[in-house]
Short mmCIF file of C-alpha atoms in Angstrom, two decimals:
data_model
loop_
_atom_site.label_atom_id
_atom_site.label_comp_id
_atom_site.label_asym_id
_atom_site.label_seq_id
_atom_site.Cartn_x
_atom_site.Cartn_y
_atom_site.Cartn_z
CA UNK A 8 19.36 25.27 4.88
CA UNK A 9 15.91 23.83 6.11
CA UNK A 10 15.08 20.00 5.20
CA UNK A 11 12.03 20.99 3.01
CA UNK A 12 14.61 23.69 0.84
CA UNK A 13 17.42 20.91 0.40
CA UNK A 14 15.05 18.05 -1.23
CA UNK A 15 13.31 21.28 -3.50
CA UNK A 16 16.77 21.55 -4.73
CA UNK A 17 17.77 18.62 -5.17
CA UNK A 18 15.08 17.87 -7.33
CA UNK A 19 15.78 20.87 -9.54
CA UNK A 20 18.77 20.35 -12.47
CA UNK A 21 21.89 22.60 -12.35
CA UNK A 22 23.11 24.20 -15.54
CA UNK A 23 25.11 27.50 -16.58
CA UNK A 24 24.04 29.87 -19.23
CA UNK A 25 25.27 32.59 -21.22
CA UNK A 26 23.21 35.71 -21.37
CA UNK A 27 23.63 39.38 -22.39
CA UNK A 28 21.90 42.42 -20.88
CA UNK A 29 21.14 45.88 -22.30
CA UNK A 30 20.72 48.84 -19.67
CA UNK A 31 20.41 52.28 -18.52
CA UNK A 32 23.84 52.45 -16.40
CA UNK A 33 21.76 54.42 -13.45
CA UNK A 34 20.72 50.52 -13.10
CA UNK A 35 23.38 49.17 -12.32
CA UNK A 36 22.77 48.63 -8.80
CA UNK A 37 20.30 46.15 -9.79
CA UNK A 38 22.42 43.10 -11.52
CA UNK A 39 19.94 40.48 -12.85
CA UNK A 40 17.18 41.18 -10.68
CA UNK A 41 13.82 41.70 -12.11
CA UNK A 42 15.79 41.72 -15.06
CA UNK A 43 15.11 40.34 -18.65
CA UNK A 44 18.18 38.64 -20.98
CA UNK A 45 19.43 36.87 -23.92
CA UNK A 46 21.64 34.38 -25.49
CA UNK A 47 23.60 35.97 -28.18
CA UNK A 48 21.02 34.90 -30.64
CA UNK A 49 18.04 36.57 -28.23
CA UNK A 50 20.01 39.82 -27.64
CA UNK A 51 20.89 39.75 -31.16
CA UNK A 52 17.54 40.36 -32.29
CA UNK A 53 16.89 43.05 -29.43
CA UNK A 54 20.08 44.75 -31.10
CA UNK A 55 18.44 44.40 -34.79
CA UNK A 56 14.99 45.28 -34.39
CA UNK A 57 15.81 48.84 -32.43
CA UNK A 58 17.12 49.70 -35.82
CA UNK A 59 13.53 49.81 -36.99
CA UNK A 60 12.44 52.38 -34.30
CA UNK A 61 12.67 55.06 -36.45
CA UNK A 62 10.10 53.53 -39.00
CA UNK A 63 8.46 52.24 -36.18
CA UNK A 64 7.73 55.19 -34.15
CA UNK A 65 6.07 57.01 -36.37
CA UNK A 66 3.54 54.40 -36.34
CA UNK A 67 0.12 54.90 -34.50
CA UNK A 68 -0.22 51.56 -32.93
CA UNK A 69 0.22 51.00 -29.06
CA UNK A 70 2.58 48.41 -29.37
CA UNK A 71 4.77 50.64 -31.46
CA UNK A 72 4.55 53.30 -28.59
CA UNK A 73 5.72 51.06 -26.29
CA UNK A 74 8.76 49.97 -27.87
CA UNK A 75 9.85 53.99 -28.78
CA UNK A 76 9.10 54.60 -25.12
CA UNK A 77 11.27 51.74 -23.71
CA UNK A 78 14.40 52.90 -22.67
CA UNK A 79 16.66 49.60 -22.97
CA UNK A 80 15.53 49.71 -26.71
CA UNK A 81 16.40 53.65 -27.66
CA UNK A 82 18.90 54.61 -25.22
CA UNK A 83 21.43 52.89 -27.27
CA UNK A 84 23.95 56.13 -27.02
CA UNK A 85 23.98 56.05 -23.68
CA UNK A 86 23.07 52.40 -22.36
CA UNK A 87 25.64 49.40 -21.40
CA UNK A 88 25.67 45.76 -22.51
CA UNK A 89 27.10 43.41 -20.16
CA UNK A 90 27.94 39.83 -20.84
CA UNK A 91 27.09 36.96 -17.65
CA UNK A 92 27.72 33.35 -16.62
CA UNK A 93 24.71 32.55 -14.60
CA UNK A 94 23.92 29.55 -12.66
CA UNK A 95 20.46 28.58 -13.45
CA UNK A 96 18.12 26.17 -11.66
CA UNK A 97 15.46 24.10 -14.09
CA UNK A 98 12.80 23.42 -15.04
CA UNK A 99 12.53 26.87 -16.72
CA UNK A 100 9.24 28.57 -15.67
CA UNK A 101 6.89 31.30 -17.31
CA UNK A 102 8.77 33.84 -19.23
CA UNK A 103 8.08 37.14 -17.29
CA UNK A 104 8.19 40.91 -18.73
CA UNK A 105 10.53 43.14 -16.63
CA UNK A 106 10.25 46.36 -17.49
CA UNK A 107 11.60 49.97 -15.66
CA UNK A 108 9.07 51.03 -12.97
CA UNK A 109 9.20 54.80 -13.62
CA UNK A 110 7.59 55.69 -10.95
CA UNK A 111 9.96 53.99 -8.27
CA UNK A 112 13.12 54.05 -10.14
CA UNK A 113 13.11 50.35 -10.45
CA UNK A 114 12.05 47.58 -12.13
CA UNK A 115 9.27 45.45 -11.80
CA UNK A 116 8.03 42.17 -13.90
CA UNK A 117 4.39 41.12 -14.78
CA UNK A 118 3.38 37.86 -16.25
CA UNK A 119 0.11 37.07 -18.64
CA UNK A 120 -0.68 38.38 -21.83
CA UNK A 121 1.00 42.08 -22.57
CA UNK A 122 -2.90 43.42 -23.04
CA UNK A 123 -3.56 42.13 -19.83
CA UNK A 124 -0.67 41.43 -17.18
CA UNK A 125 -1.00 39.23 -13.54
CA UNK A 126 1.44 38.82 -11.14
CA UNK A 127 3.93 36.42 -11.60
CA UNK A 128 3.21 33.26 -9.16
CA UNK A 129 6.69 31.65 -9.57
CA UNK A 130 10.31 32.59 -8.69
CA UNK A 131 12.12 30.20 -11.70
CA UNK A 132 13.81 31.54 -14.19
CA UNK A 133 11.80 31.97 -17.03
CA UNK A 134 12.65 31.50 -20.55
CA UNK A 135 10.79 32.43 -24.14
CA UNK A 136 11.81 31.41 -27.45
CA UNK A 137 12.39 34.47 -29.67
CA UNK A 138 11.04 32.83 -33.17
CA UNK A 139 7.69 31.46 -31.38
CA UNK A 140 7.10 34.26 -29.66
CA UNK A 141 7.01 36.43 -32.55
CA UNK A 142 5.70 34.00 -35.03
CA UNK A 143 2.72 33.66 -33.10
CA UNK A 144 1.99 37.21 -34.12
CA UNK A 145 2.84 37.56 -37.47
CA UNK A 146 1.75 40.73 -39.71
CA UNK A 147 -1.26 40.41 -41.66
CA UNK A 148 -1.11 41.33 -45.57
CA UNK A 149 -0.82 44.99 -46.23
CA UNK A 150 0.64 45.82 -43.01
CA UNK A 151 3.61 47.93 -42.95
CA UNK A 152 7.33 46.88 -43.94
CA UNK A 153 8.82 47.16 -40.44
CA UNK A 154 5.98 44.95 -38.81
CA UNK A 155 7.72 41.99 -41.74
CA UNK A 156 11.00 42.73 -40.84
CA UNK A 157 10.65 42.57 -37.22
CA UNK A 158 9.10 39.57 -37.46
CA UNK A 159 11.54 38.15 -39.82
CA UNK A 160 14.36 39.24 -37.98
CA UNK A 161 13.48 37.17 -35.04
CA UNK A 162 12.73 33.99 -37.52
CA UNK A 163 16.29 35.15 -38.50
CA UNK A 164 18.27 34.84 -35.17
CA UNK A 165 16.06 32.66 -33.38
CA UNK A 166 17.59 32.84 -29.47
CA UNK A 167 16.40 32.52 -26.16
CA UNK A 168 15.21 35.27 -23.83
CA UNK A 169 15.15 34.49 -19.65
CA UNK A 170 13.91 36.39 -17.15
CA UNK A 171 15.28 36.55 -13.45
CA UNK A 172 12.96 37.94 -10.89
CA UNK A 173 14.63 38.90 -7.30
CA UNK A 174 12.28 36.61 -5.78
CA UNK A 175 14.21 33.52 -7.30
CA UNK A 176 17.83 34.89 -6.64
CA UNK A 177 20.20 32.66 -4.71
CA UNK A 178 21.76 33.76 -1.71
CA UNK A 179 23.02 32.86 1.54
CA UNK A 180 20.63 34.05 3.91
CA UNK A 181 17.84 32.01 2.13
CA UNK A 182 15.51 29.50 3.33
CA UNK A 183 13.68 28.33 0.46
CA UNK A 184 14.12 27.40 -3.01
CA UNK A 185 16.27 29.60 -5.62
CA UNK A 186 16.94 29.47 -9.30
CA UNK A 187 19.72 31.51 -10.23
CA UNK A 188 23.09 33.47 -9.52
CA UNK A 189 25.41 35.20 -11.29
CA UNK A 190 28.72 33.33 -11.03
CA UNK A 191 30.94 35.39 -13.31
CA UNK A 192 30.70 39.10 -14.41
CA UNK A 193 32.24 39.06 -18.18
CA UNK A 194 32.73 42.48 -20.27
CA UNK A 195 30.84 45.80 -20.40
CA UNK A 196 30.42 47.40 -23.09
CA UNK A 197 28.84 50.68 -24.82
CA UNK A 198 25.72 49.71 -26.88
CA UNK A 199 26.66 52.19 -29.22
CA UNK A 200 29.79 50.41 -29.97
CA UNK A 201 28.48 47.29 -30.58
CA UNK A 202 25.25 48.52 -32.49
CA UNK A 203 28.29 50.72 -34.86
CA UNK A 204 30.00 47.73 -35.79
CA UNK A 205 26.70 45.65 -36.39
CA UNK A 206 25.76 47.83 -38.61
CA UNK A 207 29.50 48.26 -40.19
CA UNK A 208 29.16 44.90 -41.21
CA UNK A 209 25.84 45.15 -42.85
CA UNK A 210 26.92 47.60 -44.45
CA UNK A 211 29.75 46.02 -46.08
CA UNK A 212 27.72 43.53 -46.77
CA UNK A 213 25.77 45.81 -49.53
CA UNK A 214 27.71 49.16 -49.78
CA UNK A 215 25.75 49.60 -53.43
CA UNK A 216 22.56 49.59 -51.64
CA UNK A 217 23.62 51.92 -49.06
CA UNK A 218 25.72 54.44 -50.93
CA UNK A 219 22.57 54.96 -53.59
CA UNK A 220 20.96 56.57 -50.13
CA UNK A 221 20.69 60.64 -50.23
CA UNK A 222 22.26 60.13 -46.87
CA UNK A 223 24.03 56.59 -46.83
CA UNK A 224 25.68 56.92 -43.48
CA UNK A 225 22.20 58.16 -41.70
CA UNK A 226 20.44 55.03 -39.87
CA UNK A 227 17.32 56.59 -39.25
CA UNK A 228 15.78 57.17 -42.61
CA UNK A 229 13.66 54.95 -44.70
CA UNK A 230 16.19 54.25 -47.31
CA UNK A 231 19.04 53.33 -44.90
CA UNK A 232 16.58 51.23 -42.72
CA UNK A 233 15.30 49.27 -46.24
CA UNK A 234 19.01 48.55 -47.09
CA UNK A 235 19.82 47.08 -44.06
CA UNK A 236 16.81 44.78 -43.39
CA UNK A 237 16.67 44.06 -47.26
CA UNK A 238 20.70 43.22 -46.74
CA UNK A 239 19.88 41.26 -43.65
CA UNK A 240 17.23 39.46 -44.29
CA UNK A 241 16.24 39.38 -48.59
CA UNK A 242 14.06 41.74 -50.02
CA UNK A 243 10.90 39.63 -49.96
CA UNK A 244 11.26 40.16 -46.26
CA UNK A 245 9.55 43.66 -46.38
CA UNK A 246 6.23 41.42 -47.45
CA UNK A 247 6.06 38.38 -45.91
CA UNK A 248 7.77 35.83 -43.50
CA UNK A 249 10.97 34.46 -44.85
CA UNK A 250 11.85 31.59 -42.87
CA UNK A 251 15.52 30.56 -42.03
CA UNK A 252 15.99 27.74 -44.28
CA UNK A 253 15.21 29.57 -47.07
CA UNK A 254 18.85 30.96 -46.80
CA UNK A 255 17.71 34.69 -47.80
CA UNK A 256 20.36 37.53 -47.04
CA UNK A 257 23.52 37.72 -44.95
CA UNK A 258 24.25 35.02 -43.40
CA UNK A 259 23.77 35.44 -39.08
CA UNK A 260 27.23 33.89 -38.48
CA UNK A 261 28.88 37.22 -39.72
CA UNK A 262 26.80 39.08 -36.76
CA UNK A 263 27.58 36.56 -34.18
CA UNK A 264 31.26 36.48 -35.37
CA UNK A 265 30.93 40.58 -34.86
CA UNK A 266 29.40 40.06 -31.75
CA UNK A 267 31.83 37.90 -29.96
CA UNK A 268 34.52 40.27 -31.78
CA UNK A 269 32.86 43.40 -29.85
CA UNK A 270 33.17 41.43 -26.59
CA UNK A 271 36.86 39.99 -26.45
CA UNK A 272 39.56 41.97 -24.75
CA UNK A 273 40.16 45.68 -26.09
CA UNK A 274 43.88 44.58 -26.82
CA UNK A 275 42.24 41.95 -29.06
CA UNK A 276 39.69 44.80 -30.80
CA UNK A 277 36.98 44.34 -28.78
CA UNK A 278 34.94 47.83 -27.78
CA UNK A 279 35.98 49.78 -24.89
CA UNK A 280 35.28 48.69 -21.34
CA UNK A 281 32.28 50.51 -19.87
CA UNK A 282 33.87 49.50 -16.52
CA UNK A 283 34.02 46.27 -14.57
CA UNK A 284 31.58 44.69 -12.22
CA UNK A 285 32.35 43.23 -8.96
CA UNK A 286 32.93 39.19 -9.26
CA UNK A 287 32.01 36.81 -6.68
#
């Protein structure tokens, strides 16, 4: 390793982190690269707020569009989520949007403003706080229900969201700076499988609520979707922002305590493994 790379890093401050990743499986190939995660609590809320899609896209706004269009948020039949230990190199830098480049079969990041992306100018690891980032657009009055509840659900699980762009990945052959590597491949599971026993539990949570549905068992109509953010989250969530410390609906321990459930050993009840990855 060149001089100038060894003082970079030894400037920089070592740490592991827990993340989860939702995917199309034809992605495999990719790992982390270009890739955007969670902690629990950040992937949490990605989990949560695809339940609103169906609300959602029939909305004529363009940021609706782009979430019904995204396949990591309504491929949830067919998509893995995988469970890392990655090595991370700080300070943290801009939090960067990686999204699937359709037209090369890949995936690509931007930085900036989503109106108006730029390139990303650094390799670090980039990290966004899930409540800030959606509190800083909150719903005006009159605006629909979902538009409350997605913003309440991330004021609900909080979480952290990083990004890793290829640019910053550490590996042998390198003569410069790096920020991150993945140094242990946990579980893979089915989305659907963890998303069915997310919602199992909210609906245990409430079955009244539920079962007064025309179709109680059917997660994409109105009712259904109203019982579980009302269950989740209170039922002044559907207006305005309810705030964590006002201790309104379930409480988020029971989905993190489902969560970690869906991702211990099959023998122990976790989901089915998707398949394992190779480990370093």
């Amino acid at each position: 390793m060149h001089q100038h790379n060894s003082e970079a890093m030894h400037r920089m401050v070592r740490s592991n982190i827990t993340v989860y990743h939702e995917y199309a499986s034809a992605f495999e190939y990719l790992g982390l690269a270009n890739q955007n995660t969670g902690d629990l609590r950040g992937d949490a809320f990605f989990v949560l707020r695809s339940l609103l899609l169906p609300l959602e896209c029939t909305a004529s706004v363009p940021r609706a569009h782009f979430d019904c269009s995204n396949p990591e948020e309504n491929g949830t039949s067919t998509n893995v989520v995988s469970e890392h230990i990655v090595m991370v190199n700080t300070p943290f830098g801009t939090y960067a949007r990686c999204n699937e480049d359709v037209a090369h079969q890949s995936y690509s990041c931007d930085c900036g403003d989503h109106p108006s992306p730029i390139p990303c100018t650094s390799a670090a690891v980039g990290r966004a706080d899930v409540r800030s980032r959606y509190n800083g657009h909150a719903p005006a009055p009159g605006d629909p229900c979902w538009a409350f509840w997605r913003l309440n659900l991330a004021l609900k699980t909080g979480g952290t969201w990083y990004s890793t762009l290829e640019a910053g990945e550490c590996r042998a052959d390198l003569a410069r700076p790096c920020f991150w590597r993945v140094l242990r491949n946990g579980r893979r599971i089915r989305a659907l499988c963890l998303v069915s026993r997310v919602r199992g539990a909210i609906e245990a949570h409430n079955r009244t609520c539920f079962e007064a549905c025309a179709q109680p068992r059917n997660a994409s109509t109105p009712c259904y979707i109203g019982c579980a953010m009302s269950t989740l989250l209170g039922a002044a969530a559907a207006t305005r922002a309810v705030h964590a410390d006002e201790g309104q609906g379930m409480p988020f321990g029971v989905i993190e305590s489902v969560w970690r459930a869906a991702f211990s050993p099959p023998a122990s009840g976790g989901c089915p493994d998707a398949g394992l990855l190779a480990t370093d």
